[in-house]
Short mmCIF file of C-alpha atoms in Angstrom, two decimals:
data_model
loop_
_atom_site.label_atom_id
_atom_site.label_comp_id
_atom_site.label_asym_id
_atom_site.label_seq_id
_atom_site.Cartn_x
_atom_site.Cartn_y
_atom_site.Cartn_z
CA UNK A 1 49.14 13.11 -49.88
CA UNK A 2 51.89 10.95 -49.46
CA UNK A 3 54.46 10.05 -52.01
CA UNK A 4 54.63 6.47 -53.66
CA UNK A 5 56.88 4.59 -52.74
CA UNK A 6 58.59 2.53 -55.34
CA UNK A 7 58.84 -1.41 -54.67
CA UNK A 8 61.20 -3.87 -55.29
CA UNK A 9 59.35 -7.32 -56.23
CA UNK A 10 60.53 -8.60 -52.99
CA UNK A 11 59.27 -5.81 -51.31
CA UNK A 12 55.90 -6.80 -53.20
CA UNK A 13 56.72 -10.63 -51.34
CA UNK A 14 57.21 -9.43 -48.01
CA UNK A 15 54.16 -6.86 -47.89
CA UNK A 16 51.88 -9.30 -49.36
CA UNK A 17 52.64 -12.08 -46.82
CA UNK A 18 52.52 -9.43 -43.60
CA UNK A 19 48.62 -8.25 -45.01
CA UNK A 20 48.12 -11.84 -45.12
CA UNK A 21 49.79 -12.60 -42.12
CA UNK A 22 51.02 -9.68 -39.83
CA UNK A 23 52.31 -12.38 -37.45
CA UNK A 24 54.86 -14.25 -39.84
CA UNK A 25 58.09 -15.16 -38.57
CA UNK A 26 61.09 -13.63 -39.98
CA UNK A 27 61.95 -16.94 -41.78
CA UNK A 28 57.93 -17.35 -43.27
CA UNK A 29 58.78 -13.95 -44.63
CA UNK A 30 62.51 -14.52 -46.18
CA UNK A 31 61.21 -17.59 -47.52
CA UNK A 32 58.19 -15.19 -49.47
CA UNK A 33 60.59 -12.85 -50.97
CA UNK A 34 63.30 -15.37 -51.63
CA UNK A 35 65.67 -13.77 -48.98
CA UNK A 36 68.03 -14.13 -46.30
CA UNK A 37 66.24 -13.54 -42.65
CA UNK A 38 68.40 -10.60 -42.28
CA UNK A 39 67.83 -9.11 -45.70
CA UNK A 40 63.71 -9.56 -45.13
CA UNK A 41 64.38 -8.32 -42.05
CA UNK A 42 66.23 -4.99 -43.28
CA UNK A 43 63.41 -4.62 -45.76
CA UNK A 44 61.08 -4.76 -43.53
CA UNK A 45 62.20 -2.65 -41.25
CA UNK A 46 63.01 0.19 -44.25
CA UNK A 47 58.86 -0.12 -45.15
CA UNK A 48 57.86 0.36 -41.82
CA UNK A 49 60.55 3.63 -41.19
CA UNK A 50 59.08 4.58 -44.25
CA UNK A 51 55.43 4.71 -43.69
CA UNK A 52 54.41 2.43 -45.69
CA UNK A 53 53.47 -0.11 -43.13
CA UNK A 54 51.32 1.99 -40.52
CA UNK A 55 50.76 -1.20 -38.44
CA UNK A 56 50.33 -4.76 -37.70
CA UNK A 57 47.28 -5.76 -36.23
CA UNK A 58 45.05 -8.77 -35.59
CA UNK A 59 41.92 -8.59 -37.22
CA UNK A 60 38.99 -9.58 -35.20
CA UNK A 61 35.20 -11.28 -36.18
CA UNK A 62 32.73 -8.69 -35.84
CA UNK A 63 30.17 -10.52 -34.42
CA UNK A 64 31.84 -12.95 -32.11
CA UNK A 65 33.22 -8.76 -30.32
CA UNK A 66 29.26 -8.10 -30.54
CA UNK A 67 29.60 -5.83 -33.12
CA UNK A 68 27.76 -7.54 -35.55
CA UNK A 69 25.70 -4.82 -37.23
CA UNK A 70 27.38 -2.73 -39.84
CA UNK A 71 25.33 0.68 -40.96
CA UNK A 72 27.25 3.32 -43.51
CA UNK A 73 25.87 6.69 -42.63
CA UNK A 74 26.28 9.34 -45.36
CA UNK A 75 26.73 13.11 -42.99
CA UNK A 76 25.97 16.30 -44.10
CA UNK A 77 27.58 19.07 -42.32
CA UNK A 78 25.42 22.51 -41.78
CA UNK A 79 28.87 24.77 -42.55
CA UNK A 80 31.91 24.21 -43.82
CA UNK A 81 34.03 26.09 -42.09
CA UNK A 82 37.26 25.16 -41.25
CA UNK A 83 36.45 24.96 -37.00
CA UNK A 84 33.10 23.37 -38.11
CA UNK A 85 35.04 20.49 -40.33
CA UNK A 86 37.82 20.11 -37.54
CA UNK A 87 35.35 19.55 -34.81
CA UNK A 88 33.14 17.04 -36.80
CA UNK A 89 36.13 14.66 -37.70
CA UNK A 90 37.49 15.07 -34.00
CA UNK A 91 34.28 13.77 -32.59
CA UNK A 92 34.80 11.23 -35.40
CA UNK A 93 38.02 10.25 -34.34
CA UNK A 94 36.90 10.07 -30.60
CA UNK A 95 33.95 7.76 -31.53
CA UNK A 96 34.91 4.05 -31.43
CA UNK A 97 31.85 2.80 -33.15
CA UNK A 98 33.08 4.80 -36.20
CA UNK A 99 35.46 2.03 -37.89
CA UNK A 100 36.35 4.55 -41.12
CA UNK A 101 35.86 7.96 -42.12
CA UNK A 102 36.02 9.29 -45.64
CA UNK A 103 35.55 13.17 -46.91
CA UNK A 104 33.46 12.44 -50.23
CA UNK A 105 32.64 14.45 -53.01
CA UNK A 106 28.87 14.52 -54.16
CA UNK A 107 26.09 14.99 -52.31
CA UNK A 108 27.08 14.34 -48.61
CA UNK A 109 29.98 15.62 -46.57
CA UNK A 110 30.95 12.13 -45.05
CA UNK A 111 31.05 8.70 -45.10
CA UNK A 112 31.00 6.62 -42.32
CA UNK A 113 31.42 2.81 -41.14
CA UNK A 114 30.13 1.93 -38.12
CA UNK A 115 29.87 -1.12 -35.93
CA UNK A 116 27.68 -1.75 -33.34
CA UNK A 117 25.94 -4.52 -31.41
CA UNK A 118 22.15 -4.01 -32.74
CA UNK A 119 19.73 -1.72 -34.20
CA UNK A 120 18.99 -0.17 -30.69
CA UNK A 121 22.94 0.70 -29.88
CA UNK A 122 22.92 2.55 -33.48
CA UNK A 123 19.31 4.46 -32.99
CA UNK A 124 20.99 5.37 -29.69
CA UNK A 125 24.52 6.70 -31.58
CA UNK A 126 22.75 8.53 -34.22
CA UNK A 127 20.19 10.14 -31.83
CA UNK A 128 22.33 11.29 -29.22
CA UNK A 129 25.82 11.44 -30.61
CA UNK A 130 25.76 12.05 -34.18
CA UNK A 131 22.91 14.18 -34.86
CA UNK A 132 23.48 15.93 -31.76
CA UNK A 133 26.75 17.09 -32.64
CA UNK A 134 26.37 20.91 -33.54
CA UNK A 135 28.24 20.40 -37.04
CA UNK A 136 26.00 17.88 -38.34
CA UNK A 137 22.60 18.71 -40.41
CA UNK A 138 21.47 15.13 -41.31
CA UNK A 139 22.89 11.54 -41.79
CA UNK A 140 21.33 9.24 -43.74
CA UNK A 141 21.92 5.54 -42.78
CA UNK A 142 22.41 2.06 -44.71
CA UNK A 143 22.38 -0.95 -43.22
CA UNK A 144 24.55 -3.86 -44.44
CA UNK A 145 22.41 -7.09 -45.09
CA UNK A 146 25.46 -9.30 -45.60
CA UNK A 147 29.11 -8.69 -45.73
CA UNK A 148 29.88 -10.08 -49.35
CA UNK A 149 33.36 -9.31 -49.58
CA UNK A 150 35.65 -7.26 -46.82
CA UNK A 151 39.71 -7.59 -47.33
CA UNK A 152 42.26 -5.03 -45.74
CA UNK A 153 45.22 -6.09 -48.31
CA UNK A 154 45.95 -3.65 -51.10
CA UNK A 155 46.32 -5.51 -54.11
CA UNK A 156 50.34 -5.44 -54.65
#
């Protein structure tokens, strides 16, 4: 785990305007935080040296890229070896229909998102890929009716 890193409430300014925007000028983002360009600009720059701001990236509609269909599939693994685990969550990482990955507690191993185009694309990733993979046992799959809420900004 990482450590926390504490935040100034200008540093709380500036990260909530890039989530919002990742594309904000330099004077959009002074004028946030109630700084100078060069001071938002240092700040910046010290959030992103320190890990705390992993990327900027555009965020694209689902649908209108074809991926419109949105299935969570809960993955058991048949051992839990360390080799067994490392191999599962490199195929994971490998797999670009897999959009996130969590290690859960309870009653599966895994959690996945994935996108795809239509029920036939997922049938085909779960049937070929996914349960074919040698460290998986099952996967049960859910598929999302209607995207009610979806954010990527940590509240701040």
């Amino acid at each position: 785990m990482s450590e926390e890193i504490p935040l100034s409430p200008a540093d709380r300014a500036l990260l909530r305007r890039l989530q919002a925007d990742s594309g904000a000028t330099l004077e959009r983002l002074a004028e946030a935080a109630a700084l100078s360009p060069a001071s938002a600009w240092r700040r910046v720059k010290a959030l992103e040296e320190a890990g705390l701001v992993r990327a900027r990236v555009a965020l694209l509609d689902p649908a209108k890229a074809g991926r419109a269909l949105c299935v969570f599939a809960d993955v058991t693994l048949r051992d839990h070896a360390a080799e067994k685990r490392a191999a599962f969550e490199r195929f994971v990482a490998a797999a670009e229909e897999v959009m996130e990955c969590h290690s859960t507690a309870g009653g599966r191993d895994y959690l996945l998102k994935i996108r795809v185009a239509g029920v036939a694309e997922y049938e085909a990733f779960l049937m070929e890929r996914l349960l074919a993979h040698p460290s998986v046992a099952s996967a049960s799959s859910s598929f999302s009716l209607k995207e009610l809420k979806y954010s990527t900004a940590l509240p701040l």
